[in-house]
Amino acid sequence: WIQKGVGHTTIQYASLSGTNVTTPMDRAMISCTGRVDPEGGRFLLRDDLGDVLLLVLEAENRTVTEMNVERLGKSSVASSLTYLDDGVVYLGSAWGDSQLLRLSAEPLEDGSFIEVLDSYANIGPIIDFCVVDLAKQGQSQLVTCSGNGSDG
């Protein structure tokens, strides 16, 4: 049995054998997580500041001895992170655009380790809307106030 905890300023790993490993992180709330490999040694995290992070658990003899957190780059507000294969991640969002991302081993031109392969438009949640005829020609359009935070 293993418990992984994510707090405001630390990430803690605890096992029944009494092993506790803690690593500091910048003050942020983790909005979602996703496992990268089936062994459970790497996890993607998305925080409320817009950053995608990689959490790596270092182990010796099946005991976690160290944890490292690396910032990979910015993304849409995430509701789910699903590692697909070959460095490709699906980021699902209930608040902003969902994205198909590729993780890079080397920094890209912008210093990020994330390349957006595709983006899937999401206009939800719609907070308010109105119908307008901007050209006054009888062709009404729906204008929405939608999204959330940096994705609004």
mmCIF file of C-alpha atoms in Angstrom:
data_model
loop_
_atom_site.group_PDB
_atom_site.id
_atom_site.type_symbol
_atom_site.label_atom_id
_atom_site.label_comp_id
_atom_site.label_asym_id
_atom_site.label_seq_id
_atom_site.Cartn_x
_atom_site.Cartn_y
_atom_site.Cartn_z
ATOM 1 C CA TRP A 1 0.000 0.000 0.000
ATOM 2 C CA ILE A 2 1.388 3.373 -1.026
ATOM 3 C CA GLN A 3 0.077 6.866 -0.455
ATOM 4 C CA LYS A 4 1.143 9.796 -2.597
ATOM 5 C CA GLY A 5 0.137 13.203 -1.279
ATOM 6 C CA VAL A 6 0.261 16.560 -2.991
ATOM 7 C CA GLY A 7 0.030 19.679 -0.833
ATOM 8 C CA HIS A 8 0.394 23.393 -1.434
ATOM 9 C CA THR A 9 4.171 23.440 -1.004
ATOM 10 C CA THR A 10 5.284 19.801 -0.866
ATOM 11 C CA ILE A 11 4.772 16.418 -2.437
ATOM 12 C CA GLN A 12 5.056 13.468 -0.062
ATOM 13 C CA TYR A 13 5.462 9.753 -0.721
ATOM 14 C CA ALA A 14 4.676 7.365 2.148
ATOM 15 C CA SER A 15 4.654 3.560 2.237
ATOM 16 C CA LEU A 16 3.482 1.073 4.865
ATOM 17 C CA SER A 17 7.097 0.159 5.551
ATOM 18 C CA GLY A 18 7.540 3.654 6.984
ATOM 19 C CA THR A 19 9.406 5.158 4.063
ATOM 20 C CA ASN A 20 8.571 8.855 3.745
ATOM 21 C CA VAL A 21 10.056 11.033 1.039
ATOM 22 C CA THR A 22 9.119 14.695 0.662
ATOM 23 C CA THR A 23 10.093 17.197 -1.993
ATOM 24 C CA PRO A 24 9.344 20.933 -2.012
ATOM 25 C CA MET A 25 7.537 22.694 -4.838
ATOM 26 C CA ASP A 26 6.414 26.227 -5.582
ATOM 27 C CA ARG A 27 3.169 27.262 -3.943
ATOM 28 C CA ALA A 28 0.451 25.932 -6.249
ATOM 29 C CA MET A 29 -2.606 23.721 -6.213
ATOM 30 C CA ILE A 30 -2.387 20.566 -8.310
ATOM 31 C CA SER A 31 -5.556 20.344 -10.410
ATOM 32 C CA CYS A 32 -4.967 16.912 -11.944
ATOM 33 C CA THR A 33 -2.458 14.089 -12.297
ATOM 34 C CA GLY A 34 -1.718 11.372 -14.806
ATOM 35 C CA ARG A 35 0.578 8.342 -14.690
ATOM 36 C CA VAL A 36 3.242 8.240 -17.400
ATOM 37 C CA ASP A 37 4.509 4.693 -17.023
ATOM 38 C CA PRO A 38 2.805 1.548 -15.723
ATOM 39 C CA GLU A 39 5.501 1.042 -13.067
ATOM 40 C CA GLY A 40 4.403 4.282 -11.399
ATOM 41 C CA GLY A 41 7.782 6.007 -11.452
ATOM 42 C CA ARG A 42 6.720 9.108 -13.403
ATOM 43 C CA PHE A 43 3.607 11.272 -13.115
ATOM 44 C CA LEU A 44 2.360 14.354 -14.926
ATOM 45 C CA LEU A 45 0.877 17.085 -12.752
ATOM 46 C CA ARG A 46 -1.004 20.231 -13.804
ATOM 47 C CA ASP A 47 -1.128 23.108 -11.322
ATOM 48 C CA ASP A 48 -3.465 26.069 -10.993
ATOM 49 C CA LEU A 49 -0.742 28.433 -12.263
ATOM 50 C CA GLY A 50 -0.928 26.801 -15.705
ATOM 51 C CA ASP A 51 2.234 24.709 -15.482
ATOM 52 C CA VAL A 52 2.586 21.054 -16.466
ATOM 53 C CA LEU A 53 5.079 19.307 -14.187
ATOM 54 C CA LEU A 54 6.818 15.949 -14.327
ATOM 55 C CA LEU A 55 7.192 14.130 -10.997
ATOM 56 C CA VAL A 56 9.884 11.433 -11.065
ATOM 57 C CA LEU A 57 10.188 8.893 -8.243
ATOM 58 C CA GLU A 58 13.722 7.494 -7.874
ATOM 59 C CA ALA A 59 13.806 4.016 -6.306
ATOM 60 C CA GLU A 60 16.361 1.517 -5.046
ATOM 61 C CA ASN A 61 15.249 -2.067 -4.348
ATOM 62 C CA ARG A 62 11.602 -1.044 -4.883
ATOM 63 C CA THR A 63 11.884 1.670 -2.228
ATOM 64 C CA VAL A 64 11.439 5.319 -3.192
ATOM 65 C CA THR A 65 14.526 7.257 -2.120
ATOM 66 C CA GLU A 66 14.080 10.565 -3.902
ATOM 67 C CA MET A 67 11.535 12.621 -5.851
ATOM 68 C CA ASN A 68 12.190 15.307 -8.429
ATOM 69 C CA VAL A 69 9.753 17.796 -9.960
ATOM 70 C CA GLU A 70 10.475 19.464 -13.292
ATOM 71 C CA ARG A 71 8.414 22.178 -14.976
ATOM 72 C CA LEU A 72 7.683 21.228 -18.567
ATOM 73 C CA GLY A 73 5.673 24.252 -19.742
ATOM 74 C CA LYS A 74 2.245 25.917 -19.825
ATOM 75 C CA SER A 75 -1.053 24.396 -20.941
ATOM 76 C CA SER A 76 -4.802 24.873 -20.962
ATOM 77 C CA VAL A 77 -6.692 24.387 -17.698
ATOM 78 C CA ALA A 78 -6.659 20.606 -17.279
ATOM 79 C CA SER A 79 -9.335 18.272 -15.964
ATOM 80 C CA SER A 80 -7.424 15.144 -16.995
ATOM 81 C CA LEU A 81 -3.969 14.151 -18.215
ATOM 82 C CA THR A 82 -3.607 10.886 -20.135
ATOM 83 C CA TYR A 83 -0.233 9.683 -21.332
ATOM 84 C CA LEU A 84 -0.824 7.910 -24.662
ATOM 85 C CA ASP A 85 2.575 6.725 -25.965
ATOM 86 C CA ASP A 86 5.894 7.998 -27.359
ATOM 87 C CA GLY A 87 5.746 11.241 -25.387
ATOM 88 C CA VAL A 88 2.208 12.129 -26.522
ATOM 89 C CA VAL A 89 -0.265 13.314 -23.871
ATOM 90 C CA TYR A 90 -3.979 14.121 -24.122
ATOM 91 C CA LEU A 91 -4.956 17.016 -21.871
ATOM 92 C CA GLY A 92 -8.716 17.084 -21.365
ATOM 93 C CA SER A 93 -10.294 20.320 -20.185
ATOM 94 C CA ALA A 94 -13.770 21.157 -18.956
ATOM 95 C CA TRP A 95 -12.890 24.884 -18.823
ATOM 96 C CA GLY A 96 -10.675 25.570 -21.847
ATOM 97 C CA ASP A 97 -9.459 23.959 -25.035
ATOM 98 C CA SER A 98 -8.366 20.323 -24.769
ATOM 99 C CA GLN A 99 -4.936 19.680 -26.237
ATOM 100 C CA LEU A 100 -2.819 16.923 -27.726
ATOM 101 C CA LEU A 101 0.733 17.513 -26.475
ATOM 102 C CA ARG A 102 4.156 16.066 -27.249
ATOM 103 C CA LEU A 103 6.714 15.994 -24.456
ATOM 104 C CA SER A 104 10.245 16.798 -25.576
ATOM 105 C CA ALA A 105 13.461 15.574 -23.938
ATOM 106 C CA GLU A 106 15.197 18.819 -24.936
ATOM 107 C CA PRO A 107 13.889 22.375 -24.479
ATOM 108 C CA LEU A 108 12.098 23.869 -27.481
ATOM 109 C CA GLU A 109 12.785 27.382 -28.840
ATOM 110 C CA ASP A 110 10.529 28.959 -26.189
ATOM 111 C CA GLY A 111 12.297 27.064 -23.356
ATOM 112 C CA SER A 112 9.307 24.756 -22.855
ATOM 113 C CA PHE A 113 9.398 20.964 -23.079
ATOM 114 C CA ILE A 114 5.833 20.850 -24.464
ATOM 115 C CA GLU A 115 4.755 21.070 -28.097
ATOM 116 C CA VAL A 116 1.042 21.496 -28.828
ATOM 117 C CA LEU A 117 0.218 19.035 -31.628
ATOM 118 C CA ASP A 118 -3.488 19.841 -31.791
ATOM 119 C CA SER A 119 -6.088 21.834 -29.919
ATOM 120 C CA TYR A 120 -9.781 20.999 -29.571
ATOM 121 C CA ALA A 121 -11.989 24.064 -29.106
ATOM 122 C CA ASN A 122 -14.196 24.239 -26.048
ATOM 123 C CA ILE A 123 -16.482 27.194 -25.449
ATOM 124 C CA GLY A 124 -17.762 25.876 -22.138
ATOM 125 C CA PRO A 125 -18.800 26.695 -19.632
ATOM 126 C CA ILE A 126 -20.989 29.433 -21.060
ATOM 127 C CA ILE A 127 -21.574 31.953 -18.281
ATOM 128 C CA ASP A 128 -23.711 34.411 -20.283
ATOM 129 C CA PHE A 129 -24.715 35.052 -23.880
ATOM 130 C CA CYS A 130 -26.615 37.455 -26.089
ATOM 131 C CA VAL A 131 -27.941 37.468 -29.649
ATOM 132 C CA VAL A 132 -26.795 40.403 -31.770
ATOM 133 C CA ASP A 133 -27.171 41.597 -35.347
ATOM 134 C CA LEU A 134 -23.922 43.540 -35.743
ATOM 135 C CA ALA A 135 -24.418 44.440 -39.417
ATOM 136 C CA LYS A 136 -28.146 45.167 -38.955
ATOM 137 C CA GLN A 137 -28.944 42.859 -41.892
ATOM 138 C CA GLY A 138 -31.133 40.285 -40.151
ATOM 139 C CA GLN A 139 -28.285 37.810 -39.571
ATOM 140 C CA SER A 140 -28.093 37.347 -35.834
ATOM 141 C CA GLN A 141 -25.029 35.897 -34.117
ATOM 142 C CA LEU A 142 -24.660 34.322 -30.715
ATOM 143 C CA VAL A 143 -21.953 35.972 -28.589
ATOM 144 C CA THR A 144 -20.910 34.058 -25.464
ATOM 145 C CA CYS A 145 -19.029 34.859 -22.278
ATOM 146 C CA SER A 146 -17.338 31.534 -21.664
ATOM 147 C CA GLY A 147 -14.309 29.730 -20.347
ATOM 148 C CA ASN A 148 -12.420 30.202 -17.106
ATOM 149 C CA GLY A 149 -9.263 31.977 -15.954
ATOM 150 C CA SER A 150 -6.584 32.233 -18.637
ATOM 151 C CA ASP A 151 -8.787 30.149 -20.949
ATOM 152 C CA GLY A 152 -11.797 32.489 -20.671
#
